[in-house]
């Protein structure tokens, strides 16, 4: 009778271990999948940038520095190893900031603003930037779920035995955390 109870306890522990282990693997895979979604959107943006630059070049002859910076950051982003998430996000954030300068060119060049190809590219890039932002939120959410699992008992025991490492969160660059300064002129605007 005691051998039967011991066998039942061992079977229950093995089943619990397998269920917990598989849950950790699933959570880790969700985290990797959410990172790959960011990667897909970054690739999409990188593919759109050359078309945008070529469209803008014809109109904004005096903005070569801005355009070269965007191209340089795009090329730099493409050379970063796929597993270097921190460097990827740092360069991606710089590229997003540089693209804001390109977006602003349409105000200085009305003919550019009226160009249908430029308008379509800007819309595509804006949509892609929104998808990147959503993918970052998804990544942080899945990372939070995964990290919580590997820290909670009894899952933490299986996580240590299985060598599950925590995933790092994507953080907002410090320059984007600063509140914008708003001032009104004398006319009450």
mmCIF file of N, CA, C and O in Angstrom, residues 12-61:
data_model
loop_
_atom_site.group_PDB
_atom_site.id
_atom_site.type_symbol
_atom_site.label_atom_id
_atom_site.label_comp_id
_atom_site.label_asym_id
_atom_site.label_seq_id
_atom_site.Cartn_x
_atom_site.Cartn_y
_atom_site.Cartn_z
ATOM 1 N N UNK A 12 2.457 12.034 -9.849
ATOM 2 C CA UNK A 12 1.885 13.381 -9.743
ATOM 3 C C UNK A 12 2.994 14.434 -9.860
ATOM 4 O O UNK A 12 2.833 15.446 -10.560
ATOM 5 N N UNK A 13 4.121 14.215 -9.199
ATOM 6 C CA UNK A 13 5.240 15.164 -9.272
ATOM 7 C C UNK A 13 5.812 15.245 -10.687
ATOM 8 O O UNK A 13 6.135 16.341 -11.170
ATOM 9 N N UNK A 14 5.943 14.107 -11.352
ATOM 10 C CA UNK A 14 6.452 14.103 -12.728
ATOM 11 C C UNK A 14 5.487 14.844 -13.652
ATOM 12 O O UNK A 14 5.903 15.663 -14.484
ATOM 13 N N UNK A 15 4.206 14.576 -13.508
ATOM 14 C CA UNK A 15 3.201 15.270 -14.337
ATOM 15 C C UNK A 15 3.238 16.771 -14.055
ATOM 16 O O UNK A 15 3.207 17.585 -14.985
ATOM 17 N N UNK A 16 3.330 17.151 -12.779
ATOM 18 C CA UNK A 16 3.397 18.575 -12.426
ATOM 19 C C UNK A 16 4.639 19.220 -13.035
ATOM 20 O O UNK A 16 4.576 20.326 -13.582
ATOM 21 N N UNK A 17 5.770 18.527 -12.964
ATOM 22 C CA UNK A 17 7.013 19.043 -13.533
ATOM 23 C C UNK A 17 6.858 19.262 -15.043
ATOM 24 O O UNK A 17 7.227 20.321 -15.564
ATOM 25 N N UNK A 18 6.307 18.269 -15.730
ATOM 26 C CA UNK A 18 6.138 18.362 -17.181
ATOM 27 C C UNK A 18 5.199 19.509 -17.540
ATOM 28 O O UNK A 18 5.490 20.294 -18.455
ATOM 29 N N UNK A 19 4.099 19.648 -16.816
ATOM 30 C CA UNK A 19 3.145 20.723 -17.092
ATOM 31 C C UNK A 19 3.796 22.088 -16.852
ATOM 32 O O UNK A 19 3.673 23.006 -17.688
ATOM 33 N N UNK A 20 4.503 22.225 -15.750
ATOM 34 C CA UNK A 20 5.166 23.506 -15.445
ATOM 35 C C UNK A 20 6.250 23.796 -16.476
ATOM 36 O O UNK A 20 6.360 24.918 -16.982
ATOM 37 N N UNK A 21 7.052 22.805 -16.797
ATOM 38 C CA UNK A 21 8.129 22.988 -17.775
ATOM 39 C C UNK A 21 7.558 23.417 -19.130
ATOM 40 O O UNK A 21 8.048 24.364 -19.745
ATOM 41 N N UNK A 22 6.526 22.726 -19.580
ATOM 42 C CA UNK A 22 5.909 23.085 -20.855
ATOM 43 C C UNK A 22 5.304 24.481 -20.824
ATOM 44 O O UNK A 22 5.345 25.207 -21.818
ATOM 45 N N UNK A 23 4.753 24.879 -19.686
ATOM 46 C CA UNK A 23 4.230 26.238 -19.543
ATOM 47 C C UNK A 23 5.335 27.279 -19.652
ATOM 48 O O UNK A 23 5.150 28.337 -20.269
ATOM 49 N N UNK A 24 6.494 26.980 -19.075
ATOM 50 C CA UNK A 24 7.637 27.895 -19.176
ATOM 51 C C UNK A 24 8.154 27.979 -20.616
ATOM 52 O O UNK A 24 8.470 29.069 -21.105
ATOM 53 N N UNK A 25 8.227 26.850 -21.268
ATOM 54 C CA UNK A 25 8.662 26.841 -22.667
ATOM 55 C C UNK A 25 7.694 27.655 -23.526
ATOM 56 O O UNK A 25 8.108 28.462 -24.363
ATOM 57 N N UNK A 26 6.414 27.479 -23.289
ATOM 58 C CA UNK A 26 5.402 28.227 -24.032
ATOM 59 C C UNK A 26 5.534 29.730 -23.786
ATOM 60 O O UNK A 26 5.484 30.523 -24.738
ATOM 61 N N UNK A 27 5.719 30.119 -22.531
ATOM 62 C CA UNK A 27 5.867 31.546 -22.206
ATOM 63 C C UNK A 27 7.130 32.119 -22.849
ATOM 64 O O UNK A 27 7.118 33.243 -23.366
ATOM 65 N N UNK A 28 8.223 31.349 -22.829
ATOM 66 C CA UNK A 28 9.469 31.810 -23.456
ATOM 67 C C UNK A 28 9.276 31.961 -24.963
ATOM 68 O O UNK A 28 9.751 32.926 -25.567
ATOM 69 N N UNK A 29 8.548 31.026 -25.568
ATOM 70 C CA UNK A 29 8.296 31.106 -27.008
ATOM 71 C C UNK A 29 7.399 32.301 -27.362
ATOM 72 O O UNK A 29 7.605 32.943 -28.394
ATOM 73 N N UNK A 30 6.432 32.613 -26.510
ATOM 74 C CA UNK A 30 5.598 33.800 -26.740
ATOM 75 C C UNK A 30 6.458 35.064 -26.706
ATOM 76 O O UNK A 30 6.250 35.980 -27.500
ATOM 77 N N UNK A 31 7.425 35.093 -25.791
ATOM 78 C CA UNK A 31 8.327 36.242 -25.704
ATOM 79 C C UNK A 31 9.170 36.347 -26.968
ATOM 80 O O UNK A 31 9.321 37.434 -27.538
ATOM 81 N N UNK A 32 9.705 35.230 -27.425
ATOM 82 C CA UNK A 32 10.507 35.241 -28.654
ATOM 83 C C UNK A 32 9.652 35.616 -29.863
ATOM 84 O O UNK A 32 10.105 36.341 -30.749
ATOM 85 N N UNK A 33 8.423 35.123 -29.896
ATOM 86 C CA UNK A 33 7.519 35.451 -30.990
ATOM 87 C C UNK A 33 7.199 36.945 -30.996
ATOM 88 O O UNK A 33 7.173 37.565 -32.067
ATOM 89 N N UNK A 34 6.965 37.511 -29.831
ATOM 90 C CA UNK A 34 6.645 38.940 -29.798
ATOM 91 C C UNK A 34 7.857 39.775 -30.220
ATOM 92 O O UNK A 34 7.700 40.825 -30.836
ATOM 93 N N UNK A 35 9.077 39.292 -29.919
ATOM 94 C CA UNK A 35 10.268 40.003 -30.405
ATOM 95 C C UNK A 35 10.338 39.896 -31.930
ATOM 96 O O UNK A 35 10.675 40.860 -32.612
ATOM 97 N N UNK A 36 10.001 38.729 -32.466
ATOM 98 C CA UNK A 36 10.056 38.570 -33.917
ATOM 99 C C UNK A 36 9.052 39.486 -34.611
ATOM 100 O O UNK A 36 9.290 39.925 -35.737
ATOM 101 N N UNK A 37 7.939 39.803 -33.937
ATOM 102 C CA UNK A 37 6.976 40.747 -34.513
ATOM 103 C C UNK A 37 7.592 42.144 -34.629
ATOM 104 O O UNK A 37 7.349 42.860 -35.611
ATOM 105 N N UNK A 38 8.386 42.527 -33.627
ATOM 106 C CA UNK A 38 9.105 43.808 -33.703
ATOM 107 C C UNK A 38 10.067 43.756 -34.876
ATOM 108 O O UNK A 38 10.151 44.686 -35.677
ATOM 109 N N UNK A 39 10.787 42.658 -34.980
ATOM 110 C CA UNK A 39 11.765 42.480 -36.050
ATOM 111 C C UNK A 39 11.107 42.594 -37.427
ATOM 112 O O UNK A 39 11.656 43.223 -38.338
ATOM 113 N N UNK A 40 9.929 42.004 -37.583
ATOM 114 C CA UNK A 40 9.202 42.070 -38.853
ATOM 115 C C UNK A 40 8.861 43.515 -39.191
ATOM 116 O O UNK A 40 9.029 43.960 -40.339
ATOM 117 N N UNK A 41 8.381 44.264 -38.207
ATOM 118 C CA UNK A 41 7.996 45.650 -38.462
ATOM 119 C C UNK A 41 9.226 46.528 -38.743
ATOM 120 O O UNK A 41 9.168 47.438 -39.573
ATOM 121 N N UNK A 42 10.344 46.241 -38.067
ATOM 122 C CA UNK A 42 11.574 46.990 -38.346
ATOM 123 C C UNK A 42 12.045 46.720 -39.775
ATOM 124 O O UNK A 42 12.491 47.628 -40.468
ATOM 125 N N UNK A 43 11.928 45.487 -40.213
ATOM 126 C CA UNK A 43 12.298 45.122 -41.587
ATOM 127 C C UNK A 43 11.395 45.849 -42.574
ATOM 128 O O UNK A 43 11.857 46.388 -43.581
ATOM 129 N N UNK A 44 10.110 45.890 -42.268
ATOM 130 C CA UNK A 44 9.149 46.584 -43.132
ATOM 131 C C UNK A 44 9.529 48.058 -43.254
ATOM 132 O O UNK A 44 9.537 48.629 -44.340
ATOM 133 N N UNK A 45 9.848 48.675 -42.113
ATOM 134 C CA UNK A 45 10.241 50.085 -42.138
ATOM 135 C C UNK A 45 11.529 50.262 -42.935
ATOM 136 O O UNK A 45 11.631 51.182 -43.741
ATOM 137 N N UNK A 46 12.493 49.362 -42.740
ATOM 138 C CA UNK A 46 13.747 49.459 -43.482
ATOM 139 C C UNK A 46 13.528 49.330 -44.984
ATOM 140 O O UNK A 46 14.247 49.948 -45.771
ATOM 141 N N UNK A 47 12.567 48.544 -45.387
ATOM 142 C CA UNK A 47 12.261 48.392 -46.810
ATOM 143 C C UNK A 47 11.592 49.635 -47.389
ATOM 144 O O UNK A 47 11.755 49.935 -48.575
ATOM 145 N N UNK A 48 10.838 50.354 -46.579
ATOM 146 C CA UNK A 48 10.143 51.554 -47.056
ATOM 147 C C UNK A 48 11.066 52.774 -47.150
ATOM 148 O O UNK A 48 10.841 53.665 -47.970
ATOM 149 N N UNK A 49 12.085 52.820 -46.319
ATOM 150 C CA UNK A 49 12.934 54.017 -46.220
ATOM 151 C C UNK A 49 13.609 54.384 -47.543
ATOM 152 O O UNK A 49 13.592 55.563 -47.925
ATOM 153 N N UNK A 50 14.215 53.442 -48.292
ATOM 154 C CA UNK A 50 14.854 53.868 -49.554
ATOM 155 C C UNK A 50 13.886 54.556 -50.522
ATOM 156 O O UNK A 50 14.252 55.538 -51.170
ATOM 157 N N UNK A 51 12.659 54.061 -50.609
ATOM 158 C CA UNK A 51 11.661 54.699 -51.480
ATOM 159 C C UNK A 51 11.339 56.105 -51.004
ATOM 160 O O UNK A 51 11.195 57.024 -51.805
ATOM 161 N N UNK A 52 11.209 56.263 -49.691
ATOM 162 C CA UNK A 52 10.929 57.586 -49.138
ATOM 163 C C UNK A 52 12.079 58.540 -49.432
ATOM 164 O O UNK A 52 11.857 59.681 -49.870
ATOM 165 N N UNK A 53 13.297 58.089 -49.211
ATOM 166 C CA UNK A 53 14.469 58.942 -49.424
ATOM 167 C C UNK A 53 14.554 59.366 -50.890
ATOM 168 O O UNK A 53 14.803 60.534 -51.185
ATOM 169 N N UNK A 54 14.335 58.444 -51.801
ATOM 170 C CA UNK A 54 14.387 58.777 -53.230
ATOM 171 C C UNK A 54 13.307 59.792 -53.591
ATOM 172 O O UNK A 54 13.536 60.688 -54.390
ATOM 173 N N UNK A 55 12.136 59.655 -53.009
ATOM 174 C CA UNK A 55 11.045 60.598 -53.280
ATOM 175 C C UNK A 55 11.386 61.979 -52.751
ATOM 176 O O UNK A 55 11.171 62.991 -53.418
ATOM 177 N N UNK A 56 11.941 62.023 -51.553
ATOM 178 C CA UNK A 56 12.248 63.310 -50.907
ATOM 179 C C UNK A 56 13.431 63.993 -51.585
ATOM 180 O O UNK A 56 13.455 65.220 -51.699
ATOM 181 N N UNK A 57 14.407 63.233 -52.054
ATOM 182 C CA UNK A 57 15.622 63.811 -52.650
ATOM 183 C C UNK A 57 15.315 64.826 -53.732
ATOM 184 O O UNK A 57 15.970 65.859 -53.816
ATOM 185 N N UNK A 58 14.358 64.525 -54.574
ATOM 186 C CA UNK A 58 14.033 65.428 -55.669
ATOM 187 C C UNK A 58 13.481 66.768 -55.209
ATOM 188 O O UNK A 58 13.632 67.767 -55.898
ATOM 189 N N UNK A 59 12.870 66.807 -54.055
ATOM 190 C CA UNK A 59 12.241 68.036 -53.567
ATOM 191 C C UNK A 59 13.107 68.774 -52.547
ATOM 192 O O UNK A 59 13.150 69.996 -52.538
ATOM 193 N N UNK A 60 13.746 68.047 -51.704
ATOM 194 C CA UNK A 60 14.466 68.649 -50.567
ATOM 195 C C UNK A 60 15.969 68.581 -50.810
ATOM 196 O O UNK A 60 16.693 67.873 -50.122
ATOM 197 N N UNK A 61 16.429 69.322 -51.782
ATOM 198 C CA UNK A 61 17.845 69.295 -52.154
ATOM 199 C C UNK A 61 18.752 69.782 -51.030
ATOM 200 O O UNK A 61 19.910 69.404 -50.959
#
